[in-house]
mmCIF file of C-alpha atoms and ligand atoms in Angstrom:
data_model
loop_
_atom_site.group_PDB
_atom_site.id
_atom_site.type_symbol
_atom_site.label_atom_id
_atom_site.label_comp_id
_atom_site.label_asym_id
_atom_site.label_seq_id
_atom_site.Cartn_x
_atom_site.Cartn_y
_atom_site.Cartn_z
ATOM 1 C CA UNK A 1 -53.620 -72.050 -166.135
ATOM 2 C CA UNK A 2 -56.446 -71.554 -168.335
ATOM 3 C CA UNK A 3 -60.040 -70.789 -167.097
ATOM 4 C CA UNK A 4 -62.532 -72.548 -169.289
ATOM 5 C CA UNK A 5 -66.220 -72.306 -167.685
ATOM 6 C CA UNK A 6 -68.069 -75.617 -168.559
ATOM 7 C CA UNK A 7 -72.090 -74.378 -168.119
ATOM 8 C CA UNK A 8 -74.199 -77.149 -166.785
ATOM 9 C CA UNK A 9 -71.743 -78.813 -165.585
ATOM 10 C CA UNK A 10 -73.676 -81.027 -163.045
ATOM 11 C CA UNK A 11 -76.038 -82.737 -165.456
ATOM 12 C CA UNK A 12 -76.026 -85.607 -167.420
ATOM 13 C CA UNK A 13 -73.645 -84.711 -170.578
ATOM 14 C CA UNK A 14 -71.947 -81.904 -168.760
ATOM 15 C CA UNK A 15 -71.358 -84.013 -165.976
ATOM 16 C CA UNK A 16 -68.867 -86.347 -168.442
ATOM 17 C CA UNK A 17 -67.361 -83.001 -170.091
ATOM 18 C CA UNK A 18 -66.265 -81.749 -166.972
ATOM 19 C CA UNK A 19 -65.018 -84.820 -165.561
ATOM 20 C CA UNK A 20 -62.632 -84.845 -169.107
ATOM 21 C CA UNK A 21 -61.611 -81.604 -169.414
ATOM 22 C CA UNK A 22 -60.411 -82.176 -165.391
ATOM 23 C CA UNK A 23 -58.482 -85.797 -165.985
ATOM 24 C CA UNK A 24 -57.418 -84.351 -169.536
ATOM 25 C CA UNK A 25 -56.274 -81.371 -169.186
ATOM 26 C CA UNK A 26 -54.861 -80.811 -165.999
ATOM 27 C CA UNK A 27 -52.831 -77.074 -167.533
ATOM 28 C CA UNK A 28 -56.597 -75.839 -167.830
ATOM 29 C CA UNK A 29 -58.673 -74.620 -164.147
ATOM 30 C CA UNK A 30 -62.007 -75.563 -164.870
ATOM 31 C CA UNK A 31 -65.177 -73.577 -163.674
ATOM 32 C CA UNK A 32 -68.640 -76.315 -163.151
ATOM 33 C CA UNK A 33 -71.481 -73.764 -163.426
ATOM 34 C CA UNK A 34 -74.905 -74.863 -162.825
ATOM 35 C CA UNK A 35 -77.607 -73.702 -160.999
ATOM 36 C CA UNK A 36 -78.387 -77.485 -159.796
ATOM 37 C CA UNK A 37 -82.286 -77.299 -161.130
ATOM 38 C CA UNK A 38 -84.036 -80.725 -160.888
ATOM 39 C CA UNK A 39 -81.242 -82.345 -163.497
ATOM 40 C CA UNK A 40 -78.317 -81.237 -162.063
ATOM 41 C CA UNK A 41 -76.732 -83.279 -159.019
ATOM 42 C CA UNK A 42 -72.997 -82.833 -157.774
ATOM 43 C CA UNK A 43 -73.105 -86.965 -157.187
ATOM 44 C CA UNK A 44 -72.327 -87.162 -160.732
ATOM 45 C CA UNK A 45 -69.063 -85.535 -160.245
ATOM 46 C CA UNK A 46 -67.786 -86.979 -156.536
ATOM 47 C CA UNK A 47 -64.427 -88.835 -157.844
ATOM 48 C CA UNK A 48 -63.210 -85.113 -159.736
ATOM 49 C CA UNK A 49 -64.160 -82.618 -156.731
ATOM 50 C CA UNK A 50 -61.696 -82.262 -154.950
ATOM 51 C CA UNK A 51 -59.208 -81.905 -157.860
ATOM 52 C CA UNK A 52 -56.720 -78.836 -157.461
ATOM 53 C CA UNK A 53 -57.808 -77.230 -160.970
ATOM 54 C CA UNK A 54 -61.651 -77.816 -160.591
ATOM 55 C CA UNK A 55 -63.834 -75.235 -158.623
ATOM 56 C CA UNK A 56 -67.884 -75.761 -158.892
ATOM 57 C CA UNK A 57 -69.801 -72.397 -159.077
ATOM 58 C CA UNK A 58 -74.408 -72.318 -158.018
ATOM 59 C CA UNK A 59 -75.144 -69.980 -160.589
ATOM 60 C CA UNK A 60 -78.082 -69.065 -163.026
ATOM 61 C CA UNK A 61 -77.352 -68.366 -166.539
ATOM 62 C CA UNK A 62 -80.502 -66.243 -167.123
ATOM 63 C CA UNK A 63 -79.217 -63.896 -164.164
ATOM 64 C CA UNK A 64 -77.493 -61.388 -166.741
ATOM 65 C CA UNK A 65 -75.684 -59.665 -163.739
ATOM 66 C CA UNK A 66 -74.653 -62.280 -161.687
ATOM 67 C CA UNK A 67 -72.787 -63.614 -165.126
ATOM 68 C CA UNK A 68 -71.473 -60.619 -165.983
ATOM 69 C CA UNK A 69 -69.951 -60.451 -162.385
ATOM 70 C CA UNK A 70 -68.078 -64.244 -162.706
ATOM 71 C CA UNK A 71 -66.799 -62.822 -166.421
ATOM 72 C CA UNK A 72 -65.388 -59.872 -164.620
ATOM 73 C CA UNK A 73 -63.432 -61.782 -161.821
ATOM 74 C CA UNK A 74 -61.952 -64.710 -164.271
ATOM 75 C CA UNK A 75 -60.197 -64.108 -167.366
ATOM 76 C CA UNK A 76 -62.160 -66.854 -168.798
ATOM 77 C CA UNK A 77 -59.715 -68.195 -171.533
ATOM 78 C CA UNK A 78 -63.079 -70.044 -173.814
ATOM 79 C CA UNK A 79 -66.383 -71.116 -172.301
ATOM 80 C CA UNK A 80 -67.870 -75.039 -173.509
ATOM 81 C CA UNK A 81 -71.874 -73.460 -172.906
ATOM 82 C CA UNK A 82 -74.318 -77.020 -171.769
ATOM 83 C CA UNK A 83 -76.531 -75.610 -169.146
ATOM 84 C CA UNK A 84 -80.552 -75.706 -170.994
ATOM 85 C CA UNK A 85 -83.798 -76.772 -170.148
ATOM 86 C CA UNK A 86 -83.006 -80.580 -171.766
ATOM 87 C CA UNK A 87 -86.392 -82.524 -171.485
ATOM 88 C CA UNK A 88 -88.877 -82.565 -175.165
ATOM 89 C CA UNK A 89 -91.548 -83.507 -172.680
ATOM 90 C CA UNK A 90 -91.569 -81.213 -169.999
ATOM 91 C CA UNK A 91 -90.775 -77.960 -173.016
ATOM 92 C CA UNK A 92 -94.666 -79.179 -174.210
ATOM 93 C CA UNK A 93 -95.759 -78.615 -170.535
ATOM 94 C CA UNK A 94 -93.845 -75.525 -169.723
ATOM 95 C CA UNK A 95 -91.738 -73.844 -172.881
ATOM 96 C CA UNK A 96 -90.979 -70.490 -170.950
ATOM 97 C CA UNK A 97 -88.105 -72.226 -169.063
ATOM 98 C CA UNK A 98 -87.243 -73.051 -171.916
ATOM 99 C CA UNK A 99 -87.259 -69.774 -174.072
ATOM 100 C CA UNK A 100 -85.989 -68.209 -170.653
ATOM 101 C CA UNK A 101 -82.336 -70.709 -169.952
ATOM 102 C CA UNK A 102 -81.928 -71.940 -173.647
ATOM 103 C CA UNK A 103 -82.026 -68.493 -175.077
ATOM 104 C CA UNK A 104 -82.465 -65.798 -172.710
ATOM 105 C CA UNK A 105 -79.468 -67.673 -170.713
ATOM 106 C CA UNK A 106 -77.102 -67.867 -173.753
ATOM 107 C CA UNK A 107 -78.037 -64.535 -175.145
ATOM 108 C CA UNK A 108 -76.186 -63.531 -171.364
ATOM 109 C CA UNK A 109 -73.270 -65.819 -171.842
ATOM 110 C CA UNK A 110 -72.367 -64.088 -175.242
ATOM 111 C CA UNK A 111 -72.961 -60.142 -174.272
ATOM 112 C CA UNK A 112 -70.622 -60.992 -171.049
ATOM 113 C CA UNK A 113 -67.999 -62.755 -173.659
ATOM 114 C CA UNK A 114 -68.429 -60.341 -175.806
ATOM 115 C CA UNK A 115 -67.167 -57.331 -173.440
ATOM 116 C CA UNK A 116 -64.765 -59.118 -171.569
ATOM 117 C CA UNK A 117 -62.886 -60.606 -174.570
ATOM 118 C CA UNK A 118 -63.361 -57.408 -176.808
ATOM 119 C CA UNK A 119 -59.394 -56.342 -176.504
ATOM 120 C CA UNK A 120 -58.244 -59.798 -178.393
ATOM 121 C CA UNK A 121 -60.930 -62.147 -179.632
ATOM 122 C CA UNK A 122 -58.655 -63.831 -181.514
ATOM 123 C CA UNK A 123 -57.056 -65.685 -178.595
ATOM 124 C CA UNK A 124 -60.878 -66.682 -176.999
ATOM 125 C CA UNK A 125 -63.409 -69.090 -178.129
ATOM 126 C CA UNK A 126 -67.193 -69.894 -177.332
ATOM 127 C CA UNK A 127 -67.890 -73.385 -177.683
ATOM 128 C CA UNK A 128 -72.215 -73.940 -178.045
ATOM 129 C CA UNK A 129 -73.221 -77.295 -177.271
ATOM 130 C CA UNK A 130 -76.860 -77.944 -179.433
ATOM 131 C CA UNK A 131 -78.426 -80.592 -180.551
ATOM 132 C CA UNK A 132 -79.941 -82.379 -183.650
ATOM 133 C CA UNK A 133 -83.690 -81.902 -183.026
ATOM 134 C CA UNK A 134 -83.164 -78.040 -184.587
ATOM 135 C CA UNK A 135 -82.822 -79.611 -188.386
ATOM 136 C CA UNK A 136 -86.376 -81.048 -187.587
ATOM 137 C CA UNK A 137 -88.016 -84.580 -188.550
ATOM 138 C CA UNK A 138 -86.321 -86.808 -191.471
ATOM 139 C CA UNK A 139 -88.956 -89.783 -192.833
ATOM 140 C CA UNK A 140 -87.076 -91.047 -195.913
ATOM 141 C CA UNK A 141 -84.808 -94.234 -194.663
ATOM 142 C CA UNK A 142 -80.756 -93.689 -195.973
ATOM 143 C CA UNK A 143 -81.209 -89.393 -195.723
ATOM 144 C CA UNK A 144 -79.505 -87.618 -193.110
ATOM 145 C CA UNK A 145 -78.848 -84.486 -190.996
ATOM 146 C CA UNK A 146 -75.792 -82.453 -192.371
ATOM 147 C CA UNK A 147 -74.306 -79.133 -191.372
ATOM 148 C CA UNK A 148 -76.152 -77.364 -194.486
ATOM 149 C CA UNK A 149 -79.348 -78.750 -193.518
ATOM 150 C CA UNK A 150 -82.779 -76.151 -193.339
ATOM 151 C CA UNK A 151 -83.141 -75.190 -189.876
ATOM 152 C CA UNK A 152 -86.886 -76.663 -189.087
ATOM 153 C CA UNK A 153 -87.868 -76.842 -185.253
ATOM 154 C CA UNK A 154 -90.727 -78.818 -184.752
ATOM 155 C CA UNK A 155 -91.045 -78.807 -180.443
ATOM 156 C CA UNK A 156 -90.676 -76.005 -177.698
ATOM 157 C CA UNK A 157 -87.168 -77.257 -177.017
ATOM 158 C CA UNK A 158 -85.959 -77.701 -180.615
ATOM 159 C CA UNK A 159 -87.116 -74.165 -181.208
ATOM 160 C CA UNK A 160 -85.489 -72.547 -178.559
ATOM 161 C CA UNK A 161 -81.796 -74.472 -179.022
ATOM 162 C CA UNK A 162 -82.069 -73.363 -182.775
ATOM 163 C CA UNK A 163 -82.858 -69.760 -181.601
ATOM 164 C CA UNK A 164 -80.078 -70.454 -179.384
ATOM 165 C CA UNK A 165 -77.956 -71.554 -182.242
ATOM 166 C CA UNK A 166 -78.780 -68.515 -184.806
ATOM 167 C CA UNK A 167 -77.827 -66.398 -181.981
ATOM 168 C CA UNK A 168 -74.197 -68.021 -181.528
ATOM 169 C CA UNK A 169 -73.732 -67.227 -185.087
ATOM 170 C CA UNK A 170 -75.559 -63.941 -185.595
ATOM 171 C CA UNK A 171 -72.601 -62.840 -182.286
ATOM 172 C CA UNK A 172 -69.912 -64.381 -184.887
ATOM 173 C CA UNK A 173 -71.146 -62.442 -187.897
ATOM 174 C CA UNK A 174 -71.471 -59.812 -186.033
ATOM 175 C CA UNK A 175 -69.322 -58.928 -183.361
ATOM 176 C CA UNK A 176 -66.630 -61.777 -184.784
ATOM 177 C CA UNK A 177 -66.780 -63.152 -181.232
ATOM 178 C CA UNK A 178 -65.126 -66.332 -181.960
ATOM 179 C CA UNK A 179 -67.483 -69.691 -181.812
ATOM 180 C CA UNK A 180 -67.681 -72.895 -182.850
ATOM 181 C CA UNK A 181 -71.033 -74.876 -182.469
ATOM 182 C CA UNK A 182 -71.484 -79.257 -182.299
ATOM 183 C CA UNK A 183 -74.775 -80.206 -183.405
ATOM 184 C CA UNK A 184 -74.951 -83.728 -181.415
ATOM 185 C CA UNK A 185 -77.898 -86.975 -181.526
ATOM 186 C CA UNK A 186 -79.487 -88.578 -178.552
ATOM 187 C CA UNK A 187 -76.544 -89.822 -176.404
ATOM 188 C CA UNK A 188 -76.789 -92.405 -173.804
ATOM 189 C CA UNK A 189 -74.351 -93.537 -170.560
ATOM 190 C CA UNK A 190 -74.545 -93.252 -166.949
ATOM 191 C CA UNK A 191 -76.099 -90.162 -164.812
ATOM 192 C CA UNK A 192 -78.757 -90.258 -167.927
ATOM 193 C CA UNK A 193 -81.388 -88.416 -165.145
ATOM 194 C CA UNK A 194 -85.022 -90.980 -165.872
ATOM 195 C CA UNK A 195 -87.042 -88.835 -167.471
ATOM 196 C CA UNK A 196 -85.343 -89.660 -170.247
ATOM 197 C CA UNK A 197 -86.066 -92.996 -172.711
ATOM 198 C CA UNK A 198 -82.992 -94.929 -172.178
ATOM 199 C CA UNK A 199 -82.723 -94.586 -167.723
ATOM 200 C CA UNK A 200 -86.693 -94.623 -167.214
ATOM 201 C CA UNK A 201 -86.939 -98.033 -169.100
ATOM 202 C CA UNK A 202 -83.744 -99.209 -167.172
ATOM 203 C CA UNK A 203 -85.219 -98.056 -163.616
ATOM 204 C CA UNK A 204 -88.774 -98.899 -164.883
ATOM 205 C CA UNK A 205 -87.558 -102.549 -165.645
ATOM 206 C CA UNK A 206 -85.457 -102.602 -161.911
ATOM 207 C CA UNK A 207 -88.898 -101.832 -159.990
ATOM 208 C CA UNK A 208 -91.249 -104.528 -162.452
ATOM 209 C CA UNK A 209 -93.364 -100.902 -163.794
ATOM 210 C CA UNK A 210 -94.804 -100.513 -166.910
ATOM 211 C CA UNK A 211 -92.754 -99.784 -169.792
ATOM 212 C CA UNK A 212 -94.413 -96.530 -171.120
ATOM 213 C CA UNK A 213 -94.139 -96.407 -175.337
ATOM 214 C CA UNK A 214 -95.324 -93.281 -177.176
ATOM 215 C CA UNK A 215 -97.400 -93.907 -179.732
ATOM 216 C CA UNK A 216 -96.750 -97.662 -181.810
ATOM 217 C CA UNK A 217 -92.744 -97.334 -180.496
ATOM 218 C CA UNK A 218 -91.835 -96.252 -184.369
ATOM 219 C CA UNK A 219 -90.288 -93.200 -183.742
ATOM 220 C CA UNK A 220 -86.329 -93.447 -184.820
ATOM 221 C CA UNK A 221 -83.420 -91.683 -182.527
ATOM 222 C CA UNK A 222 -79.642 -92.226 -183.074
ATOM 223 C CA UNK A 223 -77.979 -93.075 -180.176
ATOM 224 C CA UNK A 224 -74.360 -92.022 -178.956
ATOM 225 C CA UNK A 225 -72.090 -93.135 -175.948
ATOM 226 C CA UNK A 226 -72.370 -90.112 -173.547
ATOM 227 C CA UNK A 227 -68.064 -90.496 -173.417
ATOM 228 C CA UNK A 228 -67.715 -90.560 -177.010
ATOM 229 C CA UNK A 229 -69.825 -86.711 -177.276
ATOM 230 C CA UNK A 230 -67.588 -85.846 -174.493
ATOM 231 C CA UNK A 231 -64.661 -86.462 -176.622
ATOM 232 C CA UNK A 232 -65.903 -84.873 -179.480
ATOM 233 C CA UNK A 233 -67.119 -81.961 -177.998
ATOM 234 C CA UNK A 234 -63.106 -82.255 -176.616
ATOM 235 C CA UNK A 235 -61.459 -82.626 -180.216
ATOM 236 C CA UNK A 236 -63.909 -79.555 -181.343
ATOM 237 C CA UNK A 237 -63.417 -77.236 -178.580
ATOM 238 C CA UNK A 238 -59.195 -77.580 -179.604
ATOM 239 C CA UNK A 239 -59.472 -78.205 -182.885
ATOM 240 C CA UNK A 240 -62.701 -76.880 -184.763
ATOM 241 C CA UNK A 241 -62.216 -73.779 -187.067
ATOM 242 C CA UNK A 242 -63.704 -70.661 -185.894
ATOM 243 C CA UNK A 243 -67.113 -70.090 -186.471
ATOM 244 C CA UNK A 244 -68.137 -73.981 -187.553
ATOM 245 C CA UNK A 245 -70.808 -75.993 -187.019
ATOM 246 C CA UNK A 246 -69.924 -80.302 -186.643
ATOM 247 C CA UNK A 247 -72.578 -82.689 -186.130
ATOM 248 C CA UNK A 248 -72.090 -85.190 -183.980
ATOM 249 C CA UNK A 249 -73.836 -88.528 -184.377
ATOM 250 C CA UNK A 250 -73.634 -92.862 -183.422
ATOM 251 C CA UNK A 251 -74.458 -94.051 -186.697
ATOM 252 C CA UNK A 252 -76.743 -95.910 -185.206
ATOM 253 C CA UNK A 253 -80.351 -95.730 -185.498
ATOM 254 C CA UNK A 254 -83.117 -97.607 -183.518
ATOM 255 C CA UNK A 255 -86.694 -97.561 -183.408
ATOM 256 C CA UNK A 256 -87.646 -97.445 -180.149
ATOM 257 C CA UNK A 257 -89.583 -100.415 -180.346
ATOM 258 C CA UNK A 258 -86.691 -102.526 -180.781
ATOM 259 C CA UNK A 259 -84.738 -100.290 -178.510
ATOM 260 C CA UNK A 260 -86.880 -101.225 -175.998
ATOM 261 C CA UNK A 261 -87.162 -104.868 -176.430
ATOM 262 C CA UNK A 262 -82.823 -105.246 -176.627
ATOM 263 C CA UNK A 263 -83.233 -103.305 -173.208
ATOM 264 C CA UNK A 264 -86.033 -106.058 -172.192
ATOM 265 C CA UNK A 265 -83.821 -109.052 -172.995
ATOM 266 C CA UNK A 266 -80.633 -107.653 -171.808
ATOM 267 C CA UNK A 267 -81.948 -106.664 -168.326
ATOM 268 C CA UNK A 268 -84.087 -110.859 -167.959
ATOM 269 C CA UNK A 269 -80.322 -112.115 -168.538
ATOM 270 C CA UNK A 270 -78.687 -110.055 -165.974
ATOM 271 C CA UNK A 271 -81.294 -110.002 -163.596
ATOM 272 C CA UNK A 272 -82.317 -113.632 -163.262
ATOM 273 C CA UNK A 273 -85.260 -112.962 -165.455
ATOM 274 C CA UNK A 274 -87.239 -115.748 -167.527
ATOM 275 C CA UNK A 275 -86.652 -114.709 -171.544
ATOM 276 C CA UNK A 276 -89.394 -112.346 -171.981
ATOM 277 C CA UNK A 277 -91.207 -111.500 -168.889
ATOM 278 C CA UNK A 278 -89.864 -107.974 -168.679
ATOM 279 C CA UNK A 279 -91.011 -107.520 -172.456
ATOM 280 C CA UNK A 280 -94.750 -108.474 -170.814
ATOM 281 C CA UNK A 281 -94.859 -104.604 -168.958
ATOM 282 C CA UNK A 282 -94.391 -102.722 -171.868
ATOM 283 C CA UNK A 283 -97.651 -100.419 -172.477
ATOM 284 C CA UNK A 284 -98.124 -98.204 -175.470
ATOM 285 C CA UNK A 285 -98.968 -94.499 -173.940
ATOM 286 C CA UNK A 286 -101.032 -91.754 -176.082
ATOM 287 C CA UNK A 287 -97.795 -90.027 -178.283
ATOM 288 C CA UNK A 288 -95.950 -87.224 -177.682
ATOM 289 C CA UNK A 289 -97.767 -84.249 -179.581
ATOM 290 C CA UNK A 290 -95.170 -83.540 -182.332
ATOM 291 C CA UNK A 291 -93.483 -86.357 -182.019
ATOM 292 C CA UNK A 292 -90.638 -86.129 -184.493
ATOM 293 C CA UNK A 293 -90.416 -89.002 -186.828
ATOM 294 C CA UNK A 294 -86.740 -89.930 -187.346
ATOM 295 C CA UNK A 295 -83.543 -88.474 -186.262
ATOM 296 C CA UNK A 296 -80.302 -89.200 -187.818
ATOM 297 C CA UNK A 297 -77.313 -87.688 -188.295
ATOM 298 C CA UNK A 298 -73.815 -87.302 -191.154
ATOM 299 C CA UNK A 299 -70.481 -86.815 -189.150
ATOM 300 C CA UNK A 300 -68.396 -87.366 -192.157
ATOM 301 C CA UNK A 301 -67.284 -83.921 -191.828
ATOM 302 C CA UNK A 302 -66.013 -84.506 -188.180
ATOM 303 C CA UNK A 303 -65.112 -87.313 -189.160
ATOM 304 C CA UNK A 304 -62.768 -86.487 -192.102
ATOM 305 C CA UNK A 305 -61.771 -83.054 -190.410
ATOM 306 C CA UNK A 306 -61.044 -83.305 -186.942
ATOM 307 C CA UNK A 307 -60.828 -87.068 -186.814
ATOM 308 C CA UNK A 308 -63.199 -88.326 -184.282
ATOM 309 C CA UNK A 309 -65.030 -91.059 -184.819
ATOM 310 C CA UNK A 310 -67.299 -92.822 -182.057
ATOM 311 C CA UNK A 311 -65.651 -95.699 -180.514
ATOM 312 C CA UNK A 312 -68.146 -97.804 -178.657
ATOM 313 C CA UNK A 313 -70.608 -100.111 -180.564
ATOM 314 C CA UNK A 314 -73.845 -99.822 -179.264
ATOM 315 C CA UNK A 315 -74.073 -103.360 -177.625
ATOM 316 C CA UNK A 316 -70.834 -102.692 -175.602
ATOM 317 C CA UNK A 317 -72.423 -99.032 -174.233
ATOM 318 C CA UNK A 318 -75.761 -100.236 -173.051
ATOM 319 C CA UNK A 319 -74.162 -103.399 -171.294
ATOM 320 C CA UNK A 320 -71.779 -100.082 -169.531
ATOM 321 C CA UNK A 321 -74.939 -98.276 -168.749
ATOM 322 C CA UNK A 322 -76.806 -101.434 -167.685
ATOM 323 C CA UNK A 323 -74.092 -102.271 -165.345
ATOM 324 C CA UNK A 324 -74.086 -98.680 -164.597
ATOM 325 C CA UNK A 325 -77.377 -98.238 -163.181
ATOM 326 C CA UNK A 326 -77.406 -101.653 -161.542
ATOM 327 C CA UNK A 327 -74.691 -100.817 -159.662
ATOM 328 C CA UNK A 328 -75.413 -97.440 -158.535
ATOM 329 C CA UNK A 329 -79.488 -97.916 -157.620
ATOM 330 C CA UNK A 330 -78.374 -95.223 -154.747
ATOM 331 C CA UNK A 331 -78.209 -92.488 -157.350
ATOM 332 C CA UNK A 332 -81.441 -93.429 -159.416
ATOM 333 C CA UNK A 333 -83.846 -93.989 -156.023
ATOM 334 C CA UNK A 334 -81.921 -90.378 -155.193
ATOM 335 C CA UNK A 335 -82.893 -89.021 -158.359
ATOM 336 C CA UNK A 336 -85.836 -90.379 -158.532
ATOM 337 C CA UNK A 337 -87.277 -90.075 -154.748
ATOM 338 C CA UNK A 338 -85.307 -86.065 -155.226
ATOM 339 C CA UNK A 339 -83.448 -86.589 -151.777
ATOM 340 C CA UNK A 340 -79.870 -85.504 -153.679
ATOM 341 C CA UNK A 341 -81.801 -81.415 -153.922
ATOM 342 C CA UNK A 342 -81.655 -82.123 -149.903
ATOM 343 C CA UNK A 343 -78.578 -82.288 -149.787
ATOM 344 C CA UNK A 344 -78.744 -78.700 -151.090
ATOM 345 C CA UNK A 345 -80.855 -77.185 -148.600
ATOM 346 C CA UNK A 346 -80.452 -73.492 -148.516
ATOM 347 C CA UNK A 347 -79.007 -73.248 -151.744
ATOM 348 C CA UNK A 348 -81.552 -74.360 -154.210
ATOM 349 C CA UNK A 349 -83.391 -72.496 -155.316
ATOM 350 C CA UNK A 350 -86.267 -72.250 -158.279
ATOM 351 C CA UNK A 351 -87.663 -69.425 -160.510
HETATM 352 P P1 NAD B 1 -79.754 -81.999 -168.338
HETATM 353 O O1 NAD B 1 -80.992 -81.805 -167.973
HETATM 354 O O2 NAD B 1 -78.910 -83.746 -168.017
HETATM 355 O O3 NAD B 1 -78.147 -81.258 -168.213
HETATM 356 C C1 NAD B 1 -78.423 -79.920 -167.975
HETATM 357 C C2 NAD B 1 -77.841 -79.129 -167.132
HETATM 358 O O4 NAD B 1 -78.029 -77.797 -166.947
HETATM 359 C C3 NAD B 1 -78.172 -79.238 -165.630
HETATM 360 O O5 NAD B 1 -77.313 -79.485 -164.361
HETATM 361 C C4 NAD B 1 -78.885 -77.989 -164.709
HETATM 362 O O6 NAD B 1 -79.002 -77.820 -163.284
HETATM 363 C C5 NAD B 1 -78.643 -77.286 -166.019
HETATM 364 N N1 NAD B 1 -79.289 -75.714 -165.487
HETATM 365 C C6 NAD B 1 -80.486 -75.827 -166.185
HETATM 366 N N2 NAD B 1 -80.976 -74.397 -166.317
HETATM 367 C C7 NAD B 1 -79.972 -73.488 -166.055
HETATM 368 C C8 NAD B 1 -79.477 -71.837 -165.587
HETATM 369 N N3 NAD B 1 -80.940 -71.172 -165.940
HETATM 370 N N4 NAD B 1 -78.067 -72.153 -165.425
HETATM 371 C C9 NAD B 1 -77.482 -72.937 -165.108
HETATM 372 N N5 NAD B 1 -77.218 -74.275 -165.198
HETATM 373 C C10 NAD B 1 -78.700 -74.407 -165.488
HETATM 374 O O7 NAD B 1 -78.830 -82.160 -170.211
HETATM 375 P P2 NAD B 1 -77.706 -82.927 -170.507
HETATM 376 O O8 NAD B 1 -79.027 -83.834 -171.747
HETATM 377 O O9 NAD B 1 -76.276 -83.554 -169.950
HETATM 378 O O10 NAD B 1 -77.095 -81.934 -172.127
HETATM 379 C C11 NAD B 1 -77.018 -80.718 -172.076
HETATM 380 C C12 NAD B 1 -76.866 -80.129 -173.287
HETATM 381 O O11 NAD B 1 -76.402 -81.187 -174.562
HETATM 382 C C13 NAD B 1 -78.001 -79.568 -173.616
HETATM 383 O O12 NAD B 1 -77.334 -78.207 -174.198
HETATM 384 C C14 NAD B 1 -78.774 -79.920 -174.218
HETATM 385 O O13 NAD B 1 -79.143 -78.830 -175.502
HETATM 386 C C15 NAD B 1 -77.551 -80.657 -175.012
HETATM 387 N N6 NAD B 1 -77.830 -81.965 -175.995
HETATM 388 C C16 NAD B 1 -78.620 -83.027 -175.492
HETATM 389 C C17 NAD B 1 -78.510 -84.506 -175.945
HETATM 390 C C18 NAD B 1 -78.970 -85.510 -175.431
HETATM 391 O O14 NAD B 1 -79.279 -86.593 -175.545
HETATM 392 N N7 NAD B 1 -79.259 -85.331 -173.607
HETATM 393 C C19 NAD B 1 -78.097 -84.516 -177.571
HETATM 394 C C20 NAD B 1 -77.750 -83.257 -178.188
HETATM 395 C C21 NAD B 1 -77.582 -82.245 -177.607
HETATM 396 P P1 TYD B 2 -86.199 -89.164 -175.074
HETATM 397 O O1 TYD B 2 -84.889 -89.995 -174.869
HETATM 398 O O2 TYD B 2 -87.140 -87.932 -174.538
HETATM 399 O O3 TYD B 2 -85.564 -88.191 -176.485
HETATM 400 P P2 TYD B 2 -85.830 -87.380 -177.743
HETATM 401 O O4 TYD B 2 -86.873 -86.803 -177.379
HETATM 402 O O5 TYD B 2 -84.848 -86.030 -176.728
HETATM 403 O O6 TYD B 2 -84.707 -87.635 -178.500
HETATM 404 O O7 TYD B 2 -87.202 -89.536 -176.016
HETATM 405 C C1 TYD B 2 -86.535 -90.868 -176.703
HETATM 406 C C2 TYD B 2 -87.447 -91.110 -177.853
HETATM 407 O O8 TYD B 2 -88.189 -92.182 -176.922
HETATM 408 C C3 TYD B 2 -88.832 -90.402 -178.236
HETATM 409 O O9 TYD B 2 -89.107 -90.933 -179.412
HETATM 410 C C4 TYD B 2 -89.790 -90.767 -177.365
HETATM 411 C C5 TYD B 2 -89.166 -92.263 -177.081
HETATM 412 N N1 TYD B 2 -90.130 -91.935 -175.405
HETATM 413 C C6 TYD B 2 -91.012 -93.327 -175.317
HETATM 414 O O10 TYD B 2 -91.805 -93.279 -176.375
HETATM 415 N N2 TYD B 2 -91.160 -93.535 -173.617
HETATM 416 C C7 TYD B 2 -90.970 -92.301 -172.567
HETATM 417 O O11 TYD B 2 -91.694 -92.606 -171.945
HETATM 418 C C8 TYD B 2 -90.143 -91.591 -173.253
HETATM 419 C C9 TYD B 2 -89.220 -90.381 -171.972
HETATM 420 C C10 TYD B 2 -89.459 -91.005 -174.648
#
């Protein structure tokens, strides 16, 4: 059985990737390495935790000795690296934790893979999961990020992800490490931590709390359903060309205020409220420092070369997402109260 190391598998996207690999690839044994920070929650994986081809390992990618030992103990065939600090607002108040996990942690994994695989590099694969935010921001409608777009990160988060991408490419060029990188647009779906726009709005709508829209709500994001991202990662891990980068996106651009209005209208219906009642909760707040105006991905390369396309229309994906949160209010309450971390008392540690 080939052993695959997935990092950050207890987080939002990672949990969907772990589920997909455990269930669609019974010939692999999946090791989920996660530090269980505030964003990591093993509740996300209850349905697969007893699968015979799944093992959870609690550990920190910043701990080089621990990572080295893990690679020595297990002869991993491949790595799918998602572990990261992922929230732009947190990166503005605490950039160093982004440098540690996103840059140092990634380099630790690269070093361990390089030394463990040195005898037969060609039989391995290091997949680095990155973001479209490394390309900076777009202004003109009709322009898109391509794989060749110049890097121009503008937040501490995107700067740390850009740096990690550069290290991955440098290890490919210098040490011939077999790598593949993808840069994806904003994801949404079940298990999304309610500090990010869509789950925060759903949570606050349920609780009838203010809906904080940054600035004038005119910033634009390109939204992709998380299971479509997990499927793209599966395709690229298996069929992506060595050393290549693939952009992943939904071709689904929304101005923040229009998205929040749509959510309000969907949830008015679901919660039996008067049409327009929830929208009254919208509150314009001080803009995020350095707020990127617009992200939009051109995913033609992935579609032409590997045949991937998004499967869900936004209306359907958003409806599924809202239903998931309404049916999983215990998950939402546990996450917002921090209760889920108490399950790991004694195991949970902060650096
Ligand atoms: P998330 O914050 O929900 O999850 C991150 C996971 O990594 C958590 O389980 C956390 O416990 C774990 N982790 C954090 N620091 C760690 C460390 N030092 N050692 C081990 N584990 C650690 O993030 P997400 O939104 O699921 O994003 C996953 C990846 O996808 C990230 O690399 C992110 O940059 C990238 N990405 C995210 C989006 C998005 O819209 N969320 C879009 C494109 C790319
Ligand atoms: P977010 O979900 O944090 O993702 P990212 O910044 O990585 O794109 O934010 C998405 C957009 O929503 C972004 O333009 C910032 C905005 N936003 C708000 O207006 N209010 C909020 O409370 C949050 C969290 C985000």
